XYZ file of C-alpha atoms in Angstrom:
699
model
C 22.180 52.105 20.476
C 20.815 54.517 17.919
C 19.757 52.781 14.708
C 21.323 53.852 11.461
C 19.584 53.374 8.132
C 21.040 53.982 4.704
C 18.911 55.273 1.871
C 15.597 53.460 1.882
C 14.949 51.299 -1.145
C 12.433 48.449 -1.839
C 15.148 45.883 -1.346
C 15.657 47.246 2.184
C 12.366 45.682 3.172
C 13.184 42.214 1.642
C 14.244 39.324 4.048
C 15.664 37.567 0.959
C 18.278 40.349 0.498
C 21.239 40.967 2.939
C 20.365 44.669 3.000
C 17.253 44.010 5.093
C 17.415 40.382 6.391
C 18.049 39.720 10.070
C 21.723 38.711 10.360
C 20.991 36.176 13.101
C 18.551 34.003 11.187
C 19.451 35.171 7.597
C 15.881 36.261 7.060
C 14.279 32.931 7.973
C 12.596 34.137 11.111
C 13.158 30.836 12.953
C 15.968 28.790 14.338
C 16.215 25.184 15.471
C 16.221 24.841 19.293
C 16.173 21.840 21.578
C 12.663 21.033 22.975
C 13.029 19.612 26.420
C 9.669 17.721 26.133
C 10.986 15.775 23.120
C 14.078 14.562 24.955
C 12.475 13.561 28.177
C 10.687 10.223 28.631
C 8.068 9.400 31.253
C 8.599 11.856 34.176
C 7.831 8.999 36.613
C 11.165 7.395 35.457
C 14.415 8.254 37.220
C 17.601 9.381 35.485
C 19.129 5.932 35.979
C 15.977 4.274 34.490
C 16.317 6.415 31.311
C 14.264 9.547 31.490
C 17.058 11.316 29.414
C 16.360 9.711 26.075
C 19.572 10.926 24.185
C 21.818 9.488 26.933
C 19.939 6.182 27.201
C 20.521 2.907 25.447
C 17.265 1.274 24.337
C 15.994 -0.682 27.301
C 19.359 -0.818 29.088
C 19.289 2.465 31.038
C 22.004 5.093 30.967
C 25.233 4.948 28.856
C 27.976 4.167 31.323
C 30.037 7.358 30.490
C 27.107 9.707 31.234
C 26.084 7.775 34.369
C 29.590 8.437 35.770
C 29.210 12.128 34.986
C 25.818 12.301 36.421
C 26.969 10.499 39.608
C 29.607 13.162 40.076
C 26.909 15.866 39.480
C 24.645 14.120 42.035
C 27.437 14.057 44.608
C 27.888 17.771 44.225
C 24.220 18.764 44.276
C 23.029 16.204 46.732
C 20.431 14.264 44.782
C 19.928 10.642 43.745
C 19.912 9.237 40.212
C 17.187 6.848 41.372
C 14.706 9.687 42.259
C 11.813 10.002 39.687
C 12.472 13.035 37.423
C 9.210 14.630 38.518
C 10.391 14.800 42.137
C 13.763 16.416 41.429
C 14.017 20.173 42.250
C 13.877 22.739 39.497
C 17.622 23.577 40.258
C 18.710 20.004 39.773
C 16.596 19.568 36.707
C 18.150 22.781 35.252
C 21.663 21.693 36.058
C 21.147 18.297 34.301
C 19.610 19.784 31.288
C 21.732 22.866 30.738
C 24.995 22.097 32.481
C 25.500 25.456 34.126
C 29.310 25.014 33.737
C 29.616 22.632 36.703
C 32.927 21.005 37.366
C 32.246 17.441 38.561
C 34.447 14.799 40.202
C 34.154 11.611 38.250
C 35.220 8.262 39.871
C 35.019 4.733 38.545
C 36.775 1.407 38.864
C 38.967 0.192 35.976
C 39.201 -3.487 34.917
C 41.757 -4.264 37.701
C 39.444 -2.929 40.355
C 41.478 0.181 41.048
C 39.424 3.321 41.664
C 40.142 6.139 39.147
C 39.244 9.808 39.563
C 39.346 12.819 37.355
C 37.551 16.270 37.141
C 35.432 17.187 34.135
C 33.107 19.855 32.954
C 29.459 18.816 32.864
C 27.996 19.802 29.547
C 24.272 19.150 30.066
C 21.930 17.340 27.778
C 20.591 20.428 25.821
C 24.105 21.774 24.880
C 25.136 18.123 24.059
C 22.267 17.803 21.473
C 22.958 21.261 19.971
C 26.629 20.340 19.594
C 25.899 16.945 18.049
C 23.349 18.539 15.575
C 25.867 21.179 14.448
C 28.727 18.723 14.072
C 26.704 15.935 12.346
C 28.557 14.874 9.197
C 25.752 12.826 7.550
C 21.982 13.395 6.808
C 21.303 10.316 8.876
C 23.054 11.690 11.996
C 21.464 15.158 11.501
C 17.991 13.505 11.259
C 18.657 11.620 14.446
C 19.477 14.660 16.498
C 16.766 16.834 14.753
C 14.139 14.637 16.546
C 14.902 16.530 19.726
C 14.666 19.981 17.984
C 11.821 22.246 16.903
C 11.588 25.436 15.069
C 11.311 28.504 17.382
C 11.144 32.171 16.489
C 14.612 33.826 15.969
C 15.444 35.510 19.395
C 16.967 38.577 17.533
C 14.066 39.560 15.369
C 11.229 37.579 17.113
C 10.327 35.935 13.832
C 9.962 39.315 11.933
C 12.923 38.307 9.599
C 14.222 41.858 9.257
C 16.904 44.073 10.784
C 15.736 46.369 13.753
C 16.460 49.467 11.715
C 14.111 48.207 8.983
C 11.359 47.400 11.431
C 11.630 50.972 12.746
C 10.194 52.329 9.467
C 6.390 52.721 10.248
C 3.435 53.604 8.050
C 0.492 54.633 10.180
C 2.020 52.943 13.221
C 2.651 49.633 11.517
C 6.023 48.157 10.498
C 6.162 46.047 7.289
C 6.349 42.976 9.612
C 3.062 44.107 11.416
C 1.410 44.486 8.065
C 2.525 41.096 6.866
C 0.977 39.468 9.971
C -2.526 40.700 8.912
C -4.940 38.319 7.234
C -5.783 39.230 3.598
C -9.134 40.587 4.720
C -7.571 42.720 7.482
C -4.867 43.941 5.030
C -7.589 44.978 2.541
C -9.238 47.129 5.336
C -5.875 48.589 6.443
C -4.828 49.637 2.867
C -8.375 50.929 2.137
C -8.529 53.148 5.240
C -5.039 54.689 5.107
C -5.238 58.379 5.823
C -2.670 60.167 3.644
C -1.942 63.773 2.923
C -2.565 65.048 -0.546
C 1.215 64.832 -1.337
C 1.503 61.308 0.137
C -1.691 60.142 -1.743
C -0.160 61.378 -5.051
C 3.114 59.557 -4.406
C 1.474 56.233 -3.308
C -1.455 56.254 -5.733
C -0.143 53.793 -8.306
C 1.300 51.365 -5.678
C -1.873 51.451 -3.511
C -4.046 50.900 -6.505
C -1.989 47.747 -7.342
C -1.973 46.479 -3.738
C -5.718 46.866 -3.342
C -6.475 45.170 -6.609
C -4.293 42.162 -5.832
C -5.818 41.813 -2.374
C -9.273 41.930 -3.941
C -8.375 39.056 -6.359
C -7.001 36.918 -3.602
C -10.088 37.427 -1.481
C -12.404 36.638 -4.493
C -10.910 33.134 -4.685
C -11.668 32.383 -1.027
C -8.299 33.181 0.624
C -9.375 36.004 2.880
C -8.191 33.985 6.049
C -4.444 33.597 4.865
C -1.840 35.772 6.405
C 0.306 37.843 4.026
C 3.423 36.253 5.681
C 2.213 32.664 5.364
C 5.078 30.473 3.984
C 4.499 28.989 0.620
C 5.527 25.486 1.879
C 2.635 25.429 4.355
C -0.078 26.059 1.798
C -2.324 23.242 0.652
C -2.306 22.312 -2.991
C -5.812 23.888 -3.356
C -4.646 27.202 -1.759
C -1.541 27.406 -3.958
C -3.608 26.769 -7.074
C -6.153 29.572 -6.102
C -3.147 32.030 -5.528
C -2.075 31.234 -9.066
C -5.637 31.789 -10.208
C -5.789 35.153 -8.608
C -2.587 36.140 -10.291
C -4.131 35.263 -13.694
C -7.273 37.291 -12.977
C -5.034 40.249 -12.161
C -3.119 39.908 -15.364
C -6.408 40.610 -17.393
C -5.344 38.372 -20.285
C -7.782 37.216 -22.925
C -7.709 34.281 -25.307
C -5.952 32.052 -22.818
C -6.721 28.339 -22.134
C -6.651 27.651 -18.353
C -6.540 24.050 -17.052
C -7.539 23.727 -13.306
C -7.328 20.484 -11.311
C -9.960 20.480 -8.652
C -9.836 24.139 -7.557
C -12.542 23.536 -4.956
C -10.357 21.314 -2.803
C -10.485 22.394 0.882
C -13.175 25.017 0.261
C -16.411 25.354 2.330
C -19.606 25.676 0.274
C -19.772 29.436 1.048
C -16.288 30.105 -0.365
C -16.925 27.693 -3.246
C -19.680 29.901 -4.673
C -17.263 32.866 -4.633
C -14.655 30.737 -6.462
C -17.260 29.851 -9.132
C -18.042 33.573 -9.594
C -14.330 34.098 -10.136
C -14.075 31.399 -12.759
C -17.043 32.833 -14.608
C -15.372 36.238 -14.494
C -12.196 34.798 -16.017
C -14.391 33.183 -18.658
C -16.101 36.473 -19.277
C -12.758 38.140 -20.152
C -12.648 35.893 -23.272
C -10.790 32.884 -21.912
C -11.503 29.167 -22.005
C -11.532 27.088 -18.808
C -11.062 23.310 -18.526
C -11.787 22.278 -14.954
C -11.291 18.748 -13.623
C -13.826 18.581 -10.766
C -16.182 16.497 -8.677
C -18.003 19.371 -6.986
C -21.756 19.390 -7.832
C -22.051 23.217 -7.831
C -19.077 23.625 -10.205
C -20.472 20.967 -12.564
C -23.799 22.869 -12.605
C -22.032 26.104 -13.495
C -20.227 24.521 -16.436
C -21.366 25.224 -20.089
C -20.061 21.859 -21.376
C -19.407 18.623 -19.390
C -17.201 15.757 -20.479
C -17.910 12.736 -18.312
C -15.288 9.913 -18.253
C -16.152 6.384 -17.169
C -18.247 4.494 -16.792
C -16.201 3.260 -13.748
C -12.569 3.423 -12.683
C -9.345 1.731 -13.734
C -9.740 -1.032 -16.355
C -13.511 -0.421 -16.371
C -12.950 3.210 -17.218
C -11.250 5.280 -19.898
C -14.351 5.944 -22.077
C -16.119 9.192 -22.794
C -19.510 8.420 -21.351
C -21.011 11.812 -22.158
C -20.035 15.033 -23.816
C -22.541 17.870 -23.955
C -24.440 20.406 -21.844
C -25.756 19.787 -18.351
C -29.377 19.071 -19.445
C -28.201 16.220 -21.670
C -26.062 14.715 -18.893
C -28.954 14.753 -16.562
C -30.999 12.678 -18.993
C -28.127 10.191 -19.695
C -28.884 6.977 -17.747
C -25.426 5.482 -18.740
C -23.560 8.107 -16.694
C -23.140 7.451 -13.008
C -22.436 11.307 -12.599
C -25.694 12.081 -14.414
C -27.555 9.676 -12.100
C -26.307 11.461 -9.001
C -26.931 15.043 -10.411
C -30.441 14.086 -11.544
C -31.259 12.374 -8.235
C -31.677 8.869 -9.657
C -28.890 7.868 -7.254
C -28.082 9.597 -4.010
C -26.214 9.112 -0.726
C -29.090 8.669 1.769
C -29.379 10.617 4.963
C -29.226 8.138 7.914
C -32.815 7.582 9.241
C -31.408 6.987 12.681
C -28.170 8.138 14.244
C -25.989 6.440 16.805
C -26.656 7.388 20.409
C -24.173 9.683 22.080
C -22.876 8.322 25.415
C -22.128 11.443 27.577
C -19.938 9.353 29.847
C -17.578 8.347 26.863
C -16.222 11.643 25.677
C -12.790 12.746 24.559
C -12.396 16.368 25.548
C -9.932 19.044 24.468
C -9.893 21.883 27.057
C -8.460 25.400 26.477
C -7.281 25.030 22.876
C -5.459 28.121 21.792
C -3.225 27.093 18.899
C -3.103 29.526 15.966
C -6.396 31.251 15.834
C -8.303 29.052 18.347
C -9.739 31.181 21.196
C -9.473 29.084 24.329
C -12.094 26.675 22.940
C -13.074 23.407 24.591
C -14.546 20.652 22.392
C -16.101 17.229 23.277
C -15.619 14.415 20.762
C -18.109 11.469 21.580
C -16.494 8.068 21.366
C -17.897 5.122 19.245
C -19.492 7.437 16.638
C -18.665 9.274 13.408
C -17.811 12.961 14.198
C -17.426 15.652 11.508
C -15.460 18.780 12.244
C -16.643 21.497 9.906
C -16.238 25.271 9.318
C -15.174 27.689 6.675
C -11.549 27.594 5.398
C -9.148 28.858 8.092
C -11.644 28.564 10.861
C -9.303 26.377 13.037
C -10.365 22.800 12.195
C -6.791 21.501 11.428
C -5.414 23.363 14.456
C -7.914 21.617 16.757
C -7.861 18.171 15.293
C -4.498 17.709 13.680
C -2.273 20.034 15.771
C -3.758 19.342 19.175
C -5.973 16.236 19.416
C -4.075 13.942 17.166
C -0.685 14.986 18.427
C -1.746 14.313 22.006
C -3.188 10.961 21.072
C -0.165 9.971 19.069
C 2.160 10.877 21.995
C 0.112 9.132 24.651
C -1.236 6.059 22.741
C 1.480 5.390 20.131
C 4.477 6.695 22.022
C 5.291 9.296 19.245
C 7.674 12.085 20.160
C 5.506 15.029 19.056
C 4.734 18.395 20.602
C 0.990 19.224 20.449
C -0.380 22.749 19.930
C -1.199 25.056 22.817
C -4.005 23.698 25.014
C -4.730 23.170 28.785
C -5.441 19.375 28.760
C -7.104 16.471 26.924
C -9.215 14.042 28.912
C -11.015 10.756 28.177
C -7.965 8.827 26.746
C -8.586 5.908 29.067
C -11.149 4.488 26.610
C -8.640 4.251 23.758
C -5.661 2.055 22.842
C -4.544 3.354 19.407
C -4.837 6.282 17.071
C -4.429 6.149 13.284
C -4.139 9.070 10.973
C -5.405 8.094 7.601
C -4.196 10.673 5.059
C -3.816 10.804 1.253
C -0.026 10.497 1.349
C 1.394 7.771 -0.941
C 1.506 4.287 0.518
C 5.158 4.054 -0.832
C 7.509 6.393 -2.620
C 9.035 3.708 -4.870
C 7.617 1.517 -7.585
C 8.418 -1.485 -5.441
C 5.505 -0.652 -3.019
C 2.059 -1.726 -4.033
C -1.371 -2.675 -2.415
C -0.170 -6.323 -1.861
C 2.969 -5.331 -0.005
C 1.334 -2.488 1.963
C -1.533 -4.536 3.253
C 0.818 -7.490 4.047
C -1.116 -10.024 1.938
C 1.880 -10.543 -0.342
C 3.641 -12.384 2.515
C 0.826 -14.923 2.569
C 0.756 -15.198 -1.206
C 4.476 -15.883 -1.297
C 4.096 -18.492 1.526
C 1.272 -20.189 -0.472
C 3.416 -20.388 -3.560
C 6.281 -21.901 -1.568
C 3.919 -24.684 -0.393
C 3.100 -25.881 -3.978
C 4.435 -29.277 -5.004
C 6.684 -27.547 -7.736
C 8.227 -25.164 -5.162
C 8.819 -27.921 -2.641
C 10.496 -30.191 -5.217
C 12.851 -27.199 -6.054
C 13.416 -26.315 -2.423
C 11.967 -22.853 -2.779
C 11.224 -20.798 0.404
C 8.763 -17.750 0.501
C 11.730 -15.407 -0.133
C 12.168 -16.965 -3.482
C 8.912 -15.167 -4.635
C 10.008 -11.750 -3.444
C 11.102 -9.257 -6.114
C 13.138 -7.288 -3.563
C 15.847 -9.905 -2.746
C 18.322 -11.953 -4.803
C 17.271 -15.456 -5.738
C 13.967 -15.371 -7.446
C 13.971 -11.920 -9.008
C 15.365 -10.984 -12.401
C 18.810 -9.630 -11.834
C 18.955 -7.624 -15.053
C 16.468 -5.110 -13.600
C 16.848 -6.052 -9.900
C 13.200 -6.936 -9.683
C 11.963 -3.549 -10.936
C 10.593 -4.908 -14.236
C 11.797 -1.715 -15.869
C 15.195 -0.228 -16.826
C 15.716 3.542 -16.265
C 17.381 5.425 -19.186
C 18.805 8.666 -18.152
C 18.109 11.436 -20.650
C 20.441 14.077 -19.100
C 18.443 17.284 -19.634
C 15.095 15.616 -20.153
C 13.043 13.503 -17.666
C 14.299 9.912 -17.238
C 12.574 7.324 -19.465
C 11.571 3.790 -18.130
C 11.340 0.844 -20.546
C 10.438 -2.735 -19.972
C 13.367 -4.958 -19.016
C 14.501 -6.942 -22.107
C 15.189 -10.139 -20.003
C 11.959 -10.533 -17.975
C 9.736 -8.311 -20.155
C 8.450 -6.431 -17.040
C 7.584 -9.626 -15.092
C 10.243 -8.966 -12.379
C 11.116 -12.598 -11.838
C 13.543 -15.007 -13.396
C 12.491 -18.041 -15.583
C 12.935 -20.640 -12.761
C 10.600 -18.720 -10.366
C 7.948 -18.240 -13.059
C 7.960 -21.959 -13.635
C 6.107 -22.456 -10.353
C 2.281 -22.280 -10.582
C -0.712 -22.117 -8.333
C -4.017 -22.964 -10.023
C -2.371 -22.422 -13.408
C -0.884 -18.914 -12.671
C 2.640 -17.930 -11.662
C 3.539 -15.211 -9.202
C 3.833 -12.444 -11.876
C 0.430 -13.291 -13.375
C -1.118 -13.068 -9.872
C 0.384 -9.606 -9.272
C -1.087 -8.486 -12.611
C -4.597 -9.460 -11.598
C -7.250 -6.863 -10.761
C -8.021 -7.246 -7.010
C -11.682 -8.229 -7.742
C -10.414 -11.073 -9.866
C -7.839 -12.010 -7.188
C -10.599 -12.105 -4.530
C -12.400 -14.896 -6.551
C -9.139 -16.620 -7.378
C -8.111 -16.903 -3.701
C -11.643 -17.460 -2.267
C -10.770 -20.919 -0.810
C -7.794 -19.504 1.068
C -9.533 -17.456 3.872
C -6.325 -15.838 5.130
C -5.734 -14.236 1.704
C -9.349 -13.786 0.681
C -10.067 -11.591 3.780
C -7.493 -9.029 2.592
C -8.970 -9.045 -1.013
C -12.470 -8.641 0.167
C -11.790 -5.536 2.178
C -9.920 -3.943 -0.823
C -12.988 -4.735 -3.001
C -15.310 -3.306 -0.235
C -13.491 0.058 -0.303
C -13.926 0.211 -4.090
C -10.515 -0.827 -5.252
C -11.505 -4.043 -7.073
C -10.278 -2.448 -10.390
C -6.663 -1.771 -9.111
C -4.046 -4.453 -9.933
C -2.661 -6.290 -6.913
C 0.935 -5.384 -7.856
C 0.155 -1.922 -9.145
C 2.997 0.448 -8.267
C 2.209 2.712 -5.395
C 3.503 5.763 -7.324
C 0.561 5.361 -9.874
C -2.216 5.335 -7.212
C -4.104 8.610 -6.597
C -4.377 10.178 -3.147
C -7.931 8.825 -2.698
C -6.835 5.298 -3.728
C -3.858 5.397 -1.403
C -6.209 6.426 1.439
C -8.608 3.573 0.742
C -5.717 1.112 0.772
C -4.842 2.333 4.264
C -8.424 2.054 5.378
C -8.686 -1.502 3.934
C -5.601 -2.488 5.871
C -7.228 -1.185 9.044
C -10.610 -2.819 8.234
C -9.146 -6.370 7.961
C -7.350 -6.040 11.389
C -9.057 -7.660 14.268
C -10.642 -4.809 16.192
C -11.260 -4.362 19.971
C -13.204 -1.232 19.413
C -10.778 1.061 21.183
C -9.160 2.660 18.118
C -9.706 6.172 16.918
C -9.238 7.179 13.237
C -8.507 10.735 12.191
C -9.086 11.742 8.581
C -8.426 15.154 7.041
C -10.799 15.787 4.084
C -10.973 12.161 2.922
C -13.219 13.011 0.104
C -10.567 15.054 -1.764
C -10.562 13.858 -5.392
C -13.510 11.510 -4.893
C -16.579 11.197 -7.108
C -20.125 10.863 -5.635
C -20.007 7.114 -5.982
C -16.576 6.938 -4.298
C -17.848 9.088 -1.413
C -20.742 6.521 -0.939
C -18.249 3.716 -0.672
C -15.962 5.684 1.668
C -18.869 6.345 4.001
C -19.667 2.586 3.983
C -16.042 1.962 5.045
C -16.072 4.619 7.721
C -19.319 3.303 9.116
C -17.834 -0.204 9.083
C -15.043 0.958 11.376
C -17.570 2.706 13.694
C -19.850 -0.393 13.733
C -16.924 -2.284 15.212
C -16.953 0.109 18.162
C -14.187 2.419 16.957
C -14.263 6.191 16.849
C -13.897 8.196 13.548
C -13.229 11.940 13.299
C -13.258 13.528 9.850
C -12.382 17.174 9.013
C -14.801 17.716 6.081
C -16.474 20.178 3.716
C -18.498 17.566 1.755
C -22.099 17.835 2.712
C -22.918 14.174 1.958
C -20.299 13.228 4.637
C -21.405 15.865 7.060
C -25.149 14.898 6.841
C -24.097 11.232 7.418
C -22.149 12.004 10.644
C -23.596 11.173 14.023
C -22.114 14.422 15.614
C -20.838 17.750 14.184
C -18.491 20.301 15.706
C -18.720 23.482 13.616
C -16.010 26.127 13.969
C -16.032 29.677 12.759
C -17.760 32.065 12.170
C -15.103 33.281 9.662
C -11.540 32.174 8.774
C -8.229 33.494 10.328
C -8.584 35.971 13.205
C -12.389 35.974 12.589
C -12.622 32.277 13.461
C -11.369 30.010 16.167
C -14.658 29.614 18.056
C -17.125 26.728 18.215
C -20.383 28.012 16.587
C -22.476 24.833 16.864
C -22.320 21.232 18.124
C -24.928 18.392 17.792
C -26.494 16.167 15.225
C -26.707 17.460 11.604
C -30.388 18.208 12.207
C -29.489 20.315 15.310
C -26.698 22.130 13.542
C -29.026 22.818 10.647
C -31.214 24.824 13.053
C -28.360 27.151 14.036
C -28.639 30.255 11.791
C -25.177 31.588 12.800
C -23.498 28.469 11.393
C -22.663 28.607 7.626
C -22.478 24.761 7.637
C -25.891 24.758 9.335
C -27.277 26.977 6.595
C -26.140 24.687 3.843
C -27.328 21.635 5.749
C -30.766 23.209 6.073
C -30.816 23.844 2.329
C -29.856 20.251 1.661
C -32.492 18.802 4.020
C -35.148 21.129 2.548
C -34.205 20.226 -1.102
C -34.540 16.479 -0.280
C -37.652 17.125 1.848
C -37.089 13.977 3.818
C -38.745 14.445 7.163
C -38.014 10.876 8.176
C -34.286 11.679 7.910
C -34.621 14.504 10.390
C -35.267 12.392 13.436
C -32.000 12.353 15.424
C -31.422 8.883 16.912
């Protein structure tokens, strides 16, 4: 069919407007489609044993209704429901999955023993899931069926989001969708090298000048690897912040106060220097910048430094230093000053753990996103750092492929890993744990005590006191989540929410329990002079001493103190914990578990938001996990963590389409000797600066 296009306007090329959006996907570029891998169990199982997950009752095999239908289908096609799925022919598998409009003869015996027969259409599992998803009347039902779906490109526009007639408009051989798929660096080259006639150049001059300037600003803040079409929801916090920063540079405003919260998050040292130059340029325009930051280079670039401390939580909150860098370096009261001046440091390991070539986890043929058919070996029983500039493919390799495969095979998760050929070496592992900085709970009722499980033991301890036994109190009496022991005026929250309509809600202490969460009778029970509310108010370090005689409780407290959370209150609301604190609560929970040395821990930039002293503690925790025989894999830019690793896998050389290759592997000392590796260059600088030849001996 010939394509017809009305008068061309800017809105014609917008997928957010009906004039240009693909009518099939409404401009989204994707649709939800059933993924067969997600709805099939172990292919060694037969249909009757439950290989078809949506038609199977947990542990009881097929639903009776579907068993009758499938028996009718098996009679027609001549196969057995007891044959393993893997051994069924492609024709039979296709008929079971997609239905193919088969009419089947169903027969069964009613409760009187009489044989009943009828003819029915066979829908197939895939159309059945699609129908259930579309017809779902509640979010819970929709969520249940969405477990078998995944986003796929729209079949009409192939993910381009626009109508065919809009995509037919080309500028130097590229449609607007083709141009949007370019990385920012590629787009800069494309718009810089456009060959235009004199007339075209005159028409496009103002627009091209604006496009080139904006691309330049985005590249200056280290985002050269991002695609123009990248969805905002998939950006990290640091990337979104740097896009806003680029917008401000482009505005050319002066006399503005900018507040930035850790703009260096997720940046490699190479890109970090570019970011600092951008910040200095913004300052040079006549603006003031206040930057919350832990990065050493950014602190060195600052004109004035305000150091808060001396420590965290109840031990912090004071201005330890306010002044230029030279004064901070001389201030012995400042932990930050100690690290910057070299009085304290995170030492480079003198000896590294031996790599056992026979115990390797190997990803073969990784080709997700920008990965170029790479194969990577992860040694087991050591600390491995995956490094590389932003957008080089680290997350694609570790999070999208390796972790997803491990979660599916070891934990039984229904996930679809990124494109790869195979992963080998899983026989040496029993469990995978992804330790991220997501909150440990999304409500004020969750806290370190409930998350680690130690609160159950504390409640049991209180129920065994003479006072509790005399009153007949069980452990449930000391929970603020159930009726009985909690304050009913606030339902155990300790606070009352006051809705302010057009303003944010305000929380005030409950007038009955005064924020203690429990009723008067429950608070009358004491252990060593303290009631349950007073125990929850204790800093964890104090609680560790308080419960020292009770080994089952003290073990939990000690691990929380070991990861540097001694200042956090035992009952502190999860919503008030930072990302780094939440991550350390998760690590402490893992540390106190009895380990068989067959677990693997995956961490994505665990040093985000951490001070030098926090990084030192984190490394102690990670090394504690490895010393138990476990494997730890971290995606990291922090050089203190990278130099402390036993093994490095460095990706690059650039971000986006210029990356996706393995540039170097080996010990930090070996990678420091690879001139093509940006990470290696910075490691070499670090080793030369510290001039510690003893540290250079690889174990």
